[in-house]
Coordinates of C-alpha atoms in Angstrom, one line a residue:
M1 CA 168.6 64.4 -155.7
K2 CA 171.4 66.9 -156.7
K3 CA 173.2 66.9 -160.0
L4 CA 176.2 68.8 -161.4
R5 CA 178.1 67.4 -164.7
V6 CA 181.8 68.1 -165.1
N7 CA 182.6 68.7 -168.3
V8 CA 186.4 67.1 -168.7
N9 CA 187.0 64.5 -171.7
E10 CA 183.8 62.6 -172.3
G11 CA 182.0 64.2 -169.1
Y12 CA 180.8 62.7 -166.2
D13 CA 177.8 63.0 -163.6
I14 CA 178.1 63.8 -159.7
L15 CA 174.8 62.4 -158.0
I16 CA 173.5 63.5 -154.6
E17 CA 171.3 62.5 -152.3
K18 CA 170.0 60.5 -149.4
G19 CA 170.0 56.5 -149.8
L20 CA 171.0 56.5 -153.1
L21 CA 173.2 53.3 -152.5
S22 CA 170.5 51.4 -152.5
R23 CA 170.5 52.5 -156.6
A24 CA 174.5 51.7 -157.3
G25 CA 173.5 48.8 -159.1
E26 CA 171.5 50.8 -161.7
L27 CA 173.3 53.4 -161.8
V28 CA 176.6 51.7 -162.5
K29 CA 174.9 50.4 -165.8
N30 CA 174.2 53.2 -167.4
V31 CA 178.5 54.1 -167.2
L32 CA 180.1 50.5 -167.2
N33 CA 178.8 48.8 -170.1
G34 CA 181.1 45.5 -169.7
K35 CA 180.6 42.4 -167.7
K36 CA 183.1 42.4 -165.5
I37 CA 183.5 44.9 -162.2
M38 CA 186.3 44.8 -159.3
I39 CA 185.1 46.6 -156.5
I40 CA 187.8 47.9 -154.4
S41 CA 187.6 48.8 -151.1
D42 CA 189.3 48.9 -147.5
T43 CA 188.8 46.7 -144.5
N44 CA 186.4 48.8 -142.3
V45 CA 184.2 50.0 -145.1
Y46 CA 183.6 46.7 -147.2
K47 CA 182.2 45.2 -144.0
I48 CA 179.6 48.3 -143.5
Y49 CA 178.8 48.6 -147.3
G50 CA 180.3 46.1 -149.2
E51 CA 177.8 43.2 -149.8
R52 CA 175.3 45.7 -150.6
I53 CA 177.2 47.0 -153.2
K54 CA 178.2 43.9 -154.4
E55 CA 175.0 42.4 -154.3
S56 CA 173.4 45.5 -156.7
L57 CA 175.9 44.8 -158.8
E58 CA 174.8 41.4 -159.6
E59 CA 171.6 42.2 -160.1
Q60 CA 172.6 43.9 -162.7
N61 CA 174.2 40.3 -164.2
Y62 CA 177.6 42.0 -163.6
Q63 CA 180.7 39.9 -162.7
V64 CA 181.8 40.9 -159.7
Y65 CA 185.0 40.5 -157.9
T66 CA 186.6 42.5 -154.8
Y67 CA 190.0 43.1 -153.9
I68 CA 190.1 44.5 -150.1
F69 CA 192.9 46.5 -148.6
E70 CA 194.2 47.1 -145.2
A71 CA 192.4 50.3 -144.4
G72 CA 194.5 53.2 -143.7
E73 CA 197.1 55.7 -145.4
S74 CA 199.8 53.3 -144.9
S75 CA 198.4 51.3 -147.7
K76 CA 198.3 53.7 -150.1
K77 CA 202.3 52.7 -151.3
P78 CA 202.7 51.4 -155.0
E79 CA 202.9 48.3 -154.1
T80 CA 199.0 48.3 -153.0
V81 CA 198.0 49.1 -156.3
I82 CA 200.5 46.9 -158.5
D83 CA 198.9 43.8 -156.5
M84 CA 195.4 45.2 -157.3
V85 CA 196.3 45.5 -161.0
K86 CA 197.6 42.3 -161.2
F87 CA 194.0 41.0 -159.8
M88 CA 192.6 42.3 -162.3
A89 CA 194.8 40.9 -165.0
D90 CA 194.1 37.7 -163.2
M91 CA 190.4 37.9 -162.8
Q92 CA 190.6 38.7 -167.0
L93 CA 189.2 42.2 -167.1
T94 CA 189.3 43.6 -170.5
R95 CA 189.1 47.1 -171.7
V96 CA 185.1 47.4 -171.3
D97 CA 184.9 46.3 -168.0
G98 CA 185.7 48.2 -165.6
V99 CA 186.4 48.7 -161.5
V100 CA 184.2 50.7 -158.3
A101 CA 185.7 52.3 -155.8
L102 CA 183.9 52.0 -152.7
G103 CA 185.8 53.7 -149.7
G104 CA 187.2 57.1 -148.7
G105 CA 189.9 59.2 -150.2
V106 CA 192.9 56.5 -149.4
C107 CA 190.5 54.4 -152.1
G108 CA 189.7 56.4 -154.2
D109 CA 193.4 57.3 -154.7
M110 CA 194.6 54.1 -155.1
A111 CA 191.3 52.7 -157.3
G112 CA 191.4 55.0 -159.8
F113 CA 195.4 54.8 -159.8
A114 CA 195.5 51.0 -160.3
A115 CA 192.9 51.2 -163.4
A116 CA 194.5 54.4 -164.7
I117 CA 196.9 51.8 -165.7
Y118 CA 195.7 48.6 -166.5
L119 CA 194.8 48.0 -169.8
R120 CA 195.9 52.0 -170.5
G121 CA 193.0 52.6 -168.8
I122 CA 189.7 51.7 -168.0
K123 CA 186.8 53.4 -166.3
F124 CA 185.5 53.4 -162.8
V125 CA 183.1 54.9 -160.9
Q126 CA 183.4 56.5 -157.3
I127 CA 181.0 55.6 -154.3
P128 CA 182.7 57.9 -151.8
T129 CA 181.8 57.2 -148.5
S130 CA 183.7 59.7 -146.5
L131 CA 183.3 63.3 -146.0
L132 CA 186.6 64.2 -147.1
A133 CA 186.1 62.1 -150.3
Q134 CA 182.5 63.7 -150.8
V135 CA 183.3 66.8 -150.6
D136 CA 187.0 66.8 -152.6
S137 CA 188.7 63.7 -153.6
S138 CA 186.3 61.4 -155.6
V139 CA 186.1 64.3 -158.0
G140 CA 188.6 65.7 -160.5
G141 CA 190.7 62.6 -161.7
K142 CA 193.7 63.1 -159.5
T143 CA 194.6 59.2 -158.7
A144 CA 198.2 59.1 -156.8
V145 CA 199.7 56.9 -154.1
D146 CA 202.7 57.8 -151.3
L147 CA 206.1 57.6 -151.9
P148 CA 208.7 57.7 -148.7
Q149 CA 209.9 60.8 -150.4
G150 CA 206.4 62.8 -150.2
K151 CA 202.6 62.5 -150.5
N152 CA 201.3 61.8 -153.9
L153 CA 204.6 61.5 -155.8
C154 CA 203.4 58.4 -158.0
G155 CA 199.9 59.1 -159.6
A156 CA 197.8 59.8 -162.9
F157 CA 195.3 62.0 -163.7
H158 CA 191.7 59.5 -164.5
Q159 CA 188.9 61.1 -164.2
P160 CA 185.7 58.8 -163.1
S161 CA 182.7 57.7 -165.0
L162 CA 180.4 58.5 -162.4
V163 CA 180.6 59.8 -158.9
I164 CA 177.9 58.8 -156.4
I165 CA 177.6 60.2 -153.2
D166 CA 175.0 58.9 -150.9
P167 CA 175.3 60.8 -147.3
D168 CA 173.8 58.6 -145.5
T169 CA 177.0 56.5 -145.4
L170 CA 178.4 60.1 -143.1
D171 CA 176.3 58.6 -140.7
S172 CA 178.7 55.7 -140.2
L173 CA 182.4 57.8 -139.4
S174 CA 183.3 59.2 -135.8
A175 CA 183.3 62.3 -135.1
H176 CA 187.0 62.5 -135.7
Y177 CA 186.9 61.4 -139.3
F178 CA 183.5 63.8 -140.0
N179 CA 185.8 66.8 -138.8
D180 CA 188.7 65.8 -141.3
G181 CA 186.6 66.0 -144.4
M182 CA 185.4 70.0 -142.7
G183 CA 189.2 70.5 -143.4
E184 CA 188.4 70.3 -147.0
V185 CA 184.9 71.9 -146.8
I186 CA 186.9 74.8 -145.1
K187 CA 189.2 75.2 -147.6
Y188 CA 186.6 75.7 -150.6
G189 CA 184.8 78.5 -148.3
C190 CA 188.7 80.0 -148.1
I191 CA 189.4 80.2 -151.7
K192 CA 186.4 80.7 -153.2
S193 CA 183.1 81.0 -151.7
S194 CA 182.8 83.6 -148.5
S195 CA 179.1 82.7 -148.1
L196 CA 180.1 78.7 -147.1
F197 CA 182.7 79.9 -144.9
D198 CA 179.9 82.2 -142.6
R199 CA 177.4 79.6 -143.3
L200 CA 180.0 76.9 -141.6
E201 CA 181.1 79.8 -138.5
N202 CA 177.1 80.1 -137.8
E203 CA 175.4 77.2 -138.6
N204 CA 176.0 73.0 -138.4
P205 CA 177.0 71.3 -141.4
K206 CA 174.7 68.6 -140.4
D207 CA 171.8 70.6 -141.1
F208 CA 172.3 71.9 -145.0
I209 CA 175.1 68.4 -145.5
E210 CA 173.8 68.0 -149.2
D211 CA 173.8 71.5 -150.0
M212 CA 177.6 71.8 -148.0
I213 CA 178.5 68.7 -150.0
F214 CA 177.2 70.3 -153.2
E215 CA 178.8 74.1 -153.0
S216 CA 182.1 72.4 -152.1
L217 CA 182.2 70.2 -155.1
D218 CA 180.7 72.7 -157.6
I219 CA 183.8 75.1 -156.6
K220 CA 185.9 72.0 -157.6
R221 CA 183.9 71.4 -161.1
E222 CA 184.7 74.7 -162.0
I223 CA 188.3 75.0 -161.6
V224 CA 188.6 71.5 -162.7
E225 CA 187.0 72.5 -166.2
N226 CA 188.8 75.6 -166.4
D227 CA 192.1 73.7 -165.6
E228 CA 192.3 69.8 -165.4
K229 CA 195.9 69.2 -165.2
E230 CA 196.6 71.6 -162.9
H231 CA 198.7 74.2 -165.1
G232 CA 197.3 77.1 -163.7
E233 CA 193.8 78.2 -161.7
R234 CA 193.8 74.3 -160.9
A235 CA 196.6 74.8 -158.1
L236 CA 194.3 77.3 -156.2
L237 CA 192.5 74.0 -154.6
N238 CA 196.2 73.2 -152.7
F239 CA 195.4 75.7 -150.3
G240 CA 196.8 74.5 -146.7
H241 CA 198.4 71.5 -148.5
T242 CA 202.1 72.5 -148.9
C243 CA 202.5 72.8 -145.9
G244 CA 199.6 69.8 -145.2
H245 CA 201.7 67.5 -147.1
A246 CA 205.4 68.3 -145.3
I247 CA 203.5 67.3 -141.9
E248 CA 201.9 64.4 -143.0
K249 CA 205.3 63.3 -144.4
L250 CA 206.9 64.1 -141.2
W251 CA 204.6 61.7 -139.3
N252 CA 205.2 59.3 -141.9
F253 CA 201.4 59.5 -143.0
E254 CA 200.0 58.3 -139.6
T255 CA 199.0 60.3 -136.5
V256 CA 198.3 63.4 -137.9
S257 CA 194.9 63.0 -140.7
H258 CA 194.8 64.8 -143.8
G259 CA 192.4 67.1 -143.1
E260 CA 193.9 67.6 -139.9
A261 CA 196.9 68.9 -141.6
V262 CA 195.0 70.8 -144.3
G263 CA 193.8 72.7 -141.3
I264 CA 197.7 73.3 -139.6
G265 CA 198.4 74.4 -143.4
M266 CA 195.7 76.7 -143.6
A267 CA 196.4 78.3 -140.8
M268 CA 200.3 78.6 -140.8
I269 CA 200.0 80.1 -144.4
S270 CA 197.2 82.8 -143.7
R271 CA 199.2 83.7 -140.6
V272 CA 202.1 84.0 -143.2
G273 CA 200.0 86.0 -145.6
E274 CA 199.1 88.4 -142.9
D275 CA 202.6 88.5 -141.8
I276 CA 203.5 90.1 -145.4
G277 CA 200.6 92.2 -145.8
V278 CA 198.9 90.2 -148.3
T279 CA 196.1 88.9 -146.3
E280 CA 193.2 90.7 -144.9
K281 CA 194.2 91.1 -141.3
G282 CA 191.3 88.6 -139.0
T283 CA 191.6 86.0 -141.5
H284 CA 193.7 84.1 -139.5
D285 CA 191.9 84.6 -136.1
R286 CA 188.7 83.2 -138.4
I287 CA 190.4 80.1 -139.5
I288 CA 191.9 78.9 -136.5
K289 CA 188.2 79.9 -134.7
L290 CA 186.3 77.6 -137.4
L291 CA 189.2 74.9 -137.2
E292 CA 188.7 75.2 -133.7
K293 CA 184.6 74.6 -133.6
F294 CA 185.6 71.5 -135.4
D295 CA 188.4 70.2 -132.6
M296 CA 190.4 70.0 -135.3
K297 CA 194.6 71.0 -134.8
T298 CA 195.7 74.2 -135.6
G299 CA 199.6 73.6 -135.3
D300 CA 202.2 71.1 -135.1
T301 CA 204.8 69.8 -132.7
H302 CA 207.5 69.7 -135.5
S303 CA 209.3 72.7 -135.8
I304 CA 209.1 75.5 -139.0
T305 CA 212.5 74.7 -139.8
E306 CA 211.4 70.8 -140.0
I307 CA 208.4 71.3 -142.1
I308 CA 210.0 73.3 -144.6
E309 CA 212.7 71.3 -145.2
A310 CA 210.1 68.6 -145.8
M311 CA 208.4 70.9 -148.6
G312 CA 211.2 70.2 -150.6
S313 CA 209.5 67.2 -152.3
D314 CA 206.2 68.8 -152.2
K315 CA 204.8 67.6 -155.9
K316 CA 204.2 71.6 -156.3
R317 CA 207.5 72.4 -156.5
A318 CA 208.4 73.8 -160.1
G319 CA 212.5 74.2 -159.9
E320 CA 213.6 76.4 -157.5
H321 CA 209.9 77.6 -156.0
I322 CA 207.0 76.2 -154.1
K323 CA 203.9 77.3 -155.5
F324 CA 201.9 79.0 -152.5
I325 CA 198.0 79.1 -152.0
M326 CA 197.4 82.5 -150.3
L327 CA 194.6 84.9 -149.6
K328 CA 193.5 87.8 -150.0
K329 CA 190.9 87.1 -147.7
I330 CA 187.9 84.9 -147.1
G331 CA 186.7 83.7 -150.8
E332 CA 189.3 85.3 -152.3
S333 CA 192.8 83.7 -153.2
F334 CA 196.2 83.9 -155.5
I335 CA 198.8 81.6 -156.2
N336 CA 202.1 83.3 -154.7
P337 CA 205.4 81.6 -156.6
V338 CA 208.0 81.2 -153.2
S339 CA 211.5 80.4 -154.2
M340 CA 213.1 77.8 -152.1
Q341 CA 216.0 80.9 -150.6
D342 CA 213.0 82.8 -149.4
I343 CA 210.5 80.3 -148.2
S344 CA 212.4 80.7 -144.5
N345 CA 212.1 84.8 -144.5
I346 CA 208.7 84.4 -144.9
F347 CA 207.7 81.8 -142.5
G348 CA 210.1 84.3 -139.7
V349 CA 212.8 81.4 -139.9

């Protein structure tokens, strides 16, 4: 078993091993001491893994309740989370009870947010079942829902008590959603690890899946420990996300998935970096080729002007500036605040 310790607040472990789902109950028992647990999952994931997790928790003498929402980003809204919290209240969960988030990034974001605001915060465990959630969103404590004005604008920092990662769950993903998660893995190579980027270029990620998940999360762990609330270095994790979130918003959080949008964003900002002379020449082409290797989109049909306009409500905006994450070269990144009035100029419009 691979294990990482995230030393934020009380600290928590990330456990990575094929077949780990079979031990979910006993692992959860180590961190949640209450009598009641609510499993939060979506309609796709629960029918595959839900009953197995429920039975495993019941074997540890938990009273288990389930909240299942309609799969998809369209469910990621305040109304869904409030419904979850009302259900927790109906089931009379107390401050010593907890939540298990079983699913992808949408599930983890909402379940974590619900756990953060119910009784001003109860414990929760992440069991991510998508690649995107396993390499990124399940770790770090960011929880949120989307608003019509933009992505993840309503949320809270609430660290999990444990993250259980079973790479075998990736076998149930379509090629599209596996590749979608690769968008975040490529991001980690871009911002902090040229060696990871090289391996992605030259190898099949499924041949080193546990190592790939571990390295991605180890990069995130180090950044989160240094800057939990994103006052500085943690912004590096948003490489490709400023443009990407704008694209997701323009598609009403449908059609273009998160990893795809981040990939397009990475392509856009690396080209800009080369154009303004801060990014090593050839970086953009390497990113494009790697995205294409995983059948990911490298551009969007919306105009640059539309995308820039949609950036205006990005949560990374600070006053009249947006923090763009740019590359010096593959593996080296930096924060570049750009004034709203200069954004059009650097994008060449």
